[in-house]
């Protein structure tokens, strides 16, 4: 029973988060998240999302499936309670597609985008898309709790067909409760 009690409502099969910086000054940005989850319990009716950052965050928040019904702040995080609008059962799978805008969040010479692992997770991917005229000078991943930093090599960075730049980092079986942060200087 002890192992079952700590599982939570769901496990994450795949998690992808993409931050797109739309202008050279870092004033406008958008976030897209895709999270495929398998429910571990019966009678689940809500899902919780979370965000944090500088500037005006969670602008025009949208999600599918479900409907955001409450936004509340606790410490540096804002939590979003999503009503699933139907009852989920053990073994059911959902793929959440979540988007929002950020204004004034990336105005400094350095920036970061990360995710915190709150549930058993099979795979994560963090991507940042930079404007054509302001690619990152260097990028690195920080594992906050483990206190480990690794610079990303050239394979993590690529030029997109439209001239923008992307940096991607992936990990299989990330550590539970770890915070993985993609950092950059630009």
PDB file of C-alpha atoms in Angstrom:
ATOM      1  CA  UNK A   1       0.000   0.000   0.000  1.00  0.00           C
ATOM      2  CA  UNK A   2       2.836   2.446   0.716  1.00  0.00           C
ATOM      3  CA  UNK A   3       4.053   2.492  -2.915  1.00  0.00           C
ATOM      4  CA  UNK A   4       0.519   3.018  -4.219  1.00  0.00           C
ATOM      5  CA  UNK A   5      -0.158   5.877  -1.775  1.00  0.00           C
ATOM      6  CA  UNK A   6       2.745   7.929  -3.170  1.00  0.00           C
ATOM      7  CA  UNK A   7       1.914   7.527  -6.868  1.00  0.00           C
ATOM      8  CA  UNK A   8      -0.455  10.486  -7.214  1.00  0.00           C
ATOM      9  CA  UNK A   9      -3.365  10.777  -9.635  1.00  0.00           C
ATOM     10  CA  UNK A  10      -1.331  10.206 -12.796  1.00  0.00           C
ATOM     11  CA  UNK A  11       2.065   9.486 -14.321  1.00  0.00           C
ATOM     12  CA  UNK A  12       3.609  11.496 -17.146  1.00  0.00           C
ATOM     13  CA  UNK A  13       4.446   9.467 -20.239  1.00  0.00           C
ATOM     14  CA  UNK A  14       5.808  12.388 -22.283  1.00  0.00           C
ATOM     15  CA  UNK A  15       6.334  16.043 -21.406  1.00  0.00           C
ATOM     16  CA  UNK A  16       7.398  18.734 -23.870  1.00  0.00           C
ATOM     17  CA  UNK A  17       7.650  22.439 -23.151  1.00  0.00           C
ATOM     18  CA  UNK A  18       8.577  25.051 -25.743  1.00  0.00           C
ATOM     19  CA  UNK A  19       9.312  28.694 -25.030  1.00  0.00           C
ATOM     20  CA  UNK A  20       9.369  30.916 -28.107  1.00  0.00           C
ATOM     21  CA  UNK A  21      10.973  34.348 -27.844  1.00  0.00           C
ATOM     22  CA  UNK A  22       9.273  36.480 -30.508  1.00  0.00           C
ATOM     23  CA  UNK A  23      11.454  39.603 -30.553  1.00  0.00           C
ATOM     24  CA  UNK A  24      15.098  40.584 -30.094  1.00  0.00           C
ATOM     25  CA  UNK A  25      14.412  42.473 -26.841  1.00  0.00           C
ATOM     26  CA  UNK A  26      12.617  39.565 -25.110  1.00  0.00           C
ATOM     27  CA  UNK A  27       9.389  41.526 -24.614  1.00  0.00           C
ATOM     28  CA  UNK A  28       7.024  39.027 -26.235  1.00  0.00           C
ATOM     29  CA  UNK A  29       7.112  35.286 -25.718  1.00  0.00           C
ATOM     30  CA  UNK A  30       4.779  32.321 -25.830  1.00  0.00           C
ATOM     31  CA  UNK A  31       4.715  28.922 -24.188  1.00  0.00           C
ATOM     32  CA  UNK A  32       3.414  25.632 -25.539  1.00  0.00           C
ATOM     33  CA  UNK A  33       3.288  22.510 -23.431  1.00  0.00           C
ATOM     34  CA  UNK A  34       2.256  19.014 -24.398  1.00  0.00           C
ATOM     35  CA  UNK A  35       1.862  16.522 -21.581  1.00  0.00           C
ATOM     36  CA  UNK A  36       0.706  12.942 -22.147  1.00  0.00           C
ATOM     37  CA  UNK A  37      -0.526  11.412 -18.877  1.00  0.00           C
ATOM     38  CA  UNK A  38      -1.919   8.053 -17.739  1.00  0.00           C
ATOM     39  CA  UNK A  39      -4.288   8.129 -14.782  1.00  0.00           C
ATOM     40  CA  UNK A  40      -3.369   5.899 -11.848  1.00  0.00           C
ATOM     41  CA  UNK A  41      -6.645   6.245  -9.950  1.00  0.00           C
ATOM     42  CA  UNK A  42     -10.362   6.176 -10.649  1.00  0.00           C
ATOM     43  CA  UNK A  43     -12.674   9.191 -10.446  1.00  0.00           C
ATOM     44  CA  UNK A  44     -10.148  11.907 -11.382  1.00  0.00           C
ATOM     45  CA  UNK A  45     -11.976  15.121 -12.354  1.00  0.00           C
ATOM     46  CA  UNK A  46      -9.232  17.800 -12.292  1.00  0.00           C
ATOM     47  CA  UNK A  47      -5.694  18.408 -13.450  1.00  0.00           C
ATOM     48  CA  UNK A  48      -3.195  20.945 -12.085  1.00  0.00           C
ATOM     49  CA  UNK A  49      -0.809  23.016 -14.180  1.00  0.00           C
ATOM     50  CA  UNK A  50       1.815  25.439 -12.858  1.00  0.00           C
ATOM     51  CA  UNK A  51       3.930  28.329 -14.078  1.00  0.00           C
ATOM     52  CA  UNK A  52       6.371  30.926 -12.804  1.00  0.00           C
ATOM     53  CA  UNK A  53       8.461  33.710 -14.268  1.00  0.00           C
ATOM     54  CA  UNK A  54       9.039  37.414 -14.679  1.00  0.00           C
ATOM     55  CA  UNK A  55       6.725  39.838 -16.442  1.00  0.00           C
ATOM     56  CA  UNK A  56       3.075  39.331 -17.203  1.00  0.00           C
ATOM     57  CA  UNK A  57       2.660  35.550 -17.399  1.00  0.00           C
ATOM     58  CA  UNK A  58      -0.267  33.273 -18.262  1.00  0.00           C
ATOM     59  CA  UNK A  59      -1.732  35.746 -20.788  1.00  0.00           C
ATOM     60  CA  UNK A  60      -4.574  34.179 -22.823  1.00  0.00           C
ATOM     61  CA  UNK A  61      -4.156  30.804 -21.107  1.00  0.00           C
ATOM     62  CA  UNK A  62      -5.681  27.968 -23.153  1.00  0.00           C
ATOM     63  CA  UNK A  63      -5.805  24.225 -22.634  1.00  0.00           C
ATOM     64  CA  UNK A  64      -7.284  21.148 -24.213  1.00  0.00           C
ATOM     65  CA  UNK A  65      -8.798  18.963 -22.876  1.00  0.00           C
ATOM     66  CA  UNK A  66     -10.451  20.647 -19.953  1.00  0.00           C
ATOM     67  CA  UNK A  67     -11.215  24.166 -18.874  1.00  0.00           C
ATOM     68  CA  UNK A  68      -9.136  26.375 -16.545  1.00  0.00           C
ATOM     69  CA  UNK A  69     -11.393  27.172 -13.573  1.00  0.00           C
ATOM     70  CA  UNK A  70      -9.032  28.697 -10.986  1.00  0.00           C
ATOM     71  CA  UNK A  71      -5.645  30.455 -10.886  1.00  0.00           C
ATOM     72  CA  UNK A  72      -3.940  30.837  -7.505  1.00  0.00           C
ATOM     73  CA  UNK A  73      -0.492  31.838  -6.332  1.00  0.00           C
ATOM     74  CA  UNK A  74       1.611  30.021  -3.745  1.00  0.00           C
ATOM     75  CA  UNK A  75       5.138  31.351  -3.280  1.00  0.00           C
ATOM     76  CA  UNK A  76       6.770  32.003  -6.649  1.00  0.00           C
ATOM     77  CA  UNK A  77       4.409  29.679  -8.563  1.00  0.00           C
ATOM     78  CA  UNK A  78       0.985  30.205 -10.044  1.00  0.00           C
ATOM     79  CA  UNK A  79      -1.169  27.086 -10.109  1.00  0.00           C
ATOM     80  CA  UNK A  80      -3.950  26.521 -12.612  1.00  0.00           C
ATOM     81  CA  UNK A  81      -6.775  24.156 -11.740  1.00  0.00           C
ATOM     82  CA  UNK A  82      -8.184  22.538 -14.874  1.00  0.00           C
ATOM     83  CA  UNK A  83     -11.607  20.907 -14.760  1.00  0.00           C
ATOM     84  CA  UNK A  84     -11.495  17.825 -16.987  1.00  0.00           C
ATOM     85  CA  UNK A  85     -15.254  18.069 -17.654  1.00  0.00           C
ATOM     86  CA  UNK A  86     -15.513  14.276 -17.397  1.00  0.00           C
ATOM     87  CA  UNK A  87     -14.508  11.529 -14.991  1.00  0.00           C
ATOM     88  CA  UNK A  88     -11.235   9.746 -15.736  1.00  0.00           C
ATOM     89  CA  UNK A  89     -10.449   6.193 -14.665  1.00  0.00           C
ATOM     90  CA  UNK A  90      -7.298   4.225 -13.939  1.00  0.00           C
ATOM     91  CA  UNK A  91      -5.491   3.502 -17.212  1.00  0.00           C
ATOM     92  CA  UNK A  92      -7.135   6.326 -19.195  1.00  0.00           C
ATOM     93  CA  UNK A  93      -4.689   8.492 -21.151  1.00  0.00           C
ATOM     94  CA  UNK A  94      -4.981  12.211 -21.936  1.00  0.00           C
ATOM     95  CA  UNK A  95      -2.702  14.460 -23.943  1.00  0.00           C
ATOM     96  CA  UNK A  96      -2.874  18.021 -22.619  1.00  0.00           C
ATOM     97  CA  UNK A  97      -2.040  20.863 -24.989  1.00  0.00           C
ATOM     98  CA  UNK A  98      -1.516  24.082 -23.043  1.00  0.00           C
ATOM     99  CA  UNK A  99      -0.542  27.546 -24.342  1.00  0.00           C
ATOM    100  CA  UNK A 100      -0.095  31.042 -22.940  1.00  0.00           C
ATOM    101  CA  UNK A 101       1.689  34.305 -23.614  1.00  0.00           C
ATOM    102  CA  UNK A 102       4.297  36.222 -21.612  1.00  0.00           C
ATOM    103  CA  UNK A 103       4.964  39.960 -21.869  1.00  0.00           C
ATOM    104  CA  UNK A 104       8.159  41.497 -20.491  1.00  0.00           C
ATOM    105  CA  UNK A 105       9.566  38.226 -19.171  1.00  0.00           C
ATOM    106  CA  UNK A 106      12.976  37.967 -20.875  1.00  0.00           C
ATOM    107  CA  UNK A 107      14.468  41.461 -20.895  1.00  0.00           C
ATOM    108  CA  UNK A 108      17.917  40.602 -19.468  1.00  0.00           C
ATOM    109  CA  UNK A 109      21.155  39.434 -21.132  1.00  0.00           C
ATOM    110  CA  UNK A 110      20.601  35.992 -19.643  1.00  0.00           C
ATOM    111  CA  UNK A 111      17.454  33.964 -19.251  1.00  0.00           C
ATOM    112  CA  UNK A 112      16.139  30.574 -18.295  1.00  0.00           C
ATOM    113  CA  UNK A 113      13.225  28.219 -18.854  1.00  0.00           C
ATOM    114  CA  UNK A 114      12.638  25.092 -16.841  1.00  0.00           C
ATOM    115  CA  UNK A 115      10.338  22.495 -15.477  1.00  0.00           C
ATOM    116  CA  UNK A 116       9.879  20.803 -12.127  1.00  0.00           C
ATOM    117  CA  UNK A 117       9.158  17.071 -12.020  1.00  0.00           C
ATOM    118  CA  UNK A 118       6.203  16.550  -9.647  1.00  0.00           C
ATOM    119  CA  UNK A 119       5.021  13.133 -10.873  1.00  0.00           C
ATOM    120  CA  UNK A 120       6.663   9.950 -12.089  1.00  0.00           C
ATOM    121  CA  UNK A 121       7.802  10.934 -15.596  1.00  0.00           C
ATOM    122  CA  UNK A 122       9.117   8.802 -18.447  1.00  0.00           C
ATOM    123  CA  UNK A 123      10.496  11.522 -20.743  1.00  0.00           C
ATOM    124  CA  UNK A 124      10.916  15.315 -20.805  1.00  0.00           C
ATOM    125  CA  UNK A 125      11.952  17.755 -23.498  1.00  0.00           C
ATOM    126  CA  UNK A 126      12.683  21.471 -23.040  1.00  0.00           C
ATOM    127  CA  UNK A 127      13.030  23.703 -26.106  1.00  0.00           C
ATOM    128  CA  UNK A 128      13.665  27.414 -26.467  1.00  0.00           C
ATOM    129  CA  UNK A 129      13.240  29.151 -29.829  1.00  0.00           C
ATOM    130  CA  UNK A 130      15.261  32.343 -30.299  1.00  0.00           C
ATOM    131  CA  UNK A 131      14.668  35.180 -32.789  1.00  0.00           C
ATOM    132  CA  UNK A 132      16.670  35.152 -36.029  1.00  0.00           C
ATOM    133  CA  UNK A 133      18.741  38.209 -35.050  1.00  0.00           C
ATOM    134  CA  UNK A 134      19.483  37.185 -31.470  1.00  0.00           C
ATOM    135  CA  UNK A 135      20.661  33.575 -31.146  1.00  0.00           C
ATOM    136  CA  UNK A 136      22.008  32.331 -27.826  1.00  0.00           C
ATOM    137  CA  UNK A 137      25.752  32.807 -27.222  1.00  0.00           C
ATOM    138  CA  UNK A 138      25.862  29.809 -24.860  1.00  0.00           C
ATOM    139  CA  UNK A 139      23.388  27.444 -23.196  1.00  0.00           C
ATOM    140  CA  UNK A 140      23.486  25.068 -20.261  1.00  0.00           C
ATOM    141  CA  UNK A 141      21.237  22.834 -18.161  1.00  0.00           C
ATOM    142  CA  UNK A 142      21.080  23.130 -14.398  1.00  0.00           C
ATOM    143  CA  UNK A 143      19.683  20.425 -12.146  1.00  0.00           C
ATOM    144  CA  UNK A 144      18.702  22.514  -9.123  1.00  0.00           C
ATOM    145  CA  UNK A 145      18.412  19.894  -6.360  1.00  0.00           C
ATOM    146  CA  UNK A 146      21.304  17.791  -7.631  1.00  0.00           C
ATOM    147  CA  UNK A 147      23.361  21.013  -7.996  1.00  0.00           C
ATOM    148  CA  UNK A 148      24.743  19.946 -11.346  1.00  0.00           C
ATOM    149  CA  UNK A 149      25.390  22.154 -14.382  1.00  0.00           C
ATOM    150  CA  UNK A 150      26.215  20.953 -17.904  1.00  0.00           C
ATOM    151  CA  UNK A 151      26.944  23.133 -20.931  1.00  0.00           C
ATOM    152  CA  UNK A 152      25.050  22.008 -24.015  1.00  0.00           C
ATOM    153  CA  UNK A 153      27.073  21.097 -27.081  1.00  0.00           C
ATOM    154  CA  UNK A 154      26.442  22.180 -30.674  1.00  0.00           C
ATOM    155  CA  UNK A 155      24.091  19.223 -31.255  1.00  0.00           C
ATOM    156  CA  UNK A 156      21.507  20.838 -28.966  1.00  0.00           C
ATOM    157  CA  UNK A 157      21.357  23.966 -31.141  1.00  0.00           C
ATOM    158  CA  UNK A 158      20.048  24.223 -34.684  1.00  0.00           C
ATOM    159  CA  UNK A 159      19.047  26.870 -37.183  1.00  0.00           C
ATOM    160  CA  UNK A 160      15.422  26.581 -38.279  1.00  0.00           C
ATOM    161  CA  UNK A 161      14.382  27.007 -41.944  1.00  0.00           C
ATOM    162  CA  UNK A 162      13.018  30.518 -41.240  1.00  0.00           C
ATOM    163  CA  UNK A 163      16.334  31.676 -39.710  1.00  0.00           C
ATOM    164  CA  UNK A 164      15.360  31.399 -36.040  1.00  0.00           C
ATOM    165  CA  UNK A 165      17.417  29.264 -33.654  1.00  0.00           C
ATOM    166  CA  UNK A 166      16.273  26.434 -31.377  1.00  0.00           C
ATOM    167  CA  UNK A 167      17.953  24.802 -28.406  1.00  0.00           C
ATOM    168  CA  UNK A 168      16.586  21.456 -27.198  1.00  0.00           C
ATOM    169  CA  UNK A 169      17.406  19.278 -24.206  1.00  0.00           C
ATOM    170  CA  UNK A 170      15.829  15.872 -23.483  1.00  0.00           C
ATOM    171  CA  UNK A 171      16.014  13.361 -20.680  1.00  0.00           C
ATOM    172  CA  UNK A 172      14.561   9.914 -20.098  1.00  0.00           C
ATOM    173  CA  UNK A 173      13.325   9.045 -16.587  1.00  0.00           C
ATOM    174  CA  UNK A 174      14.051  12.400 -14.932  1.00  0.00           C
ATOM    175  CA  UNK A 175      14.427  12.419 -11.150  1.00  0.00           C
ATOM    176  CA  UNK A 176      11.231  12.992  -9.198  1.00  0.00           C
ATOM    177  CA  UNK A 177      11.081  16.482  -7.574  1.00  0.00           C
ATOM    178  CA  UNK A 178      14.088  17.716  -9.570  1.00  0.00           C
ATOM    179  CA  UNK A 179      13.939  21.085 -11.323  1.00  0.00           C
ATOM    180  CA  UNK A 180      15.608  21.084 -14.755  1.00  0.00           C
ATOM    181  CA  UNK A 181      16.442  24.564 -16.062  1.00  0.00           C
ATOM    182  CA  UNK A 182      17.671  25.476 -19.550  1.00  0.00           C
ATOM    183  CA  UNK A 183      19.761  28.649 -19.174  1.00  0.00           C
ATOM    184  CA  UNK A 184      21.157  30.963 -21.835  1.00  0.00           C
ATOM    185  CA  UNK A 185      23.110  34.120 -22.495  1.00  0.00           C
ATOM    186  CA  UNK A 186      22.200  36.057 -25.625  1.00  0.00           C
TER     187      UNK A 186
END
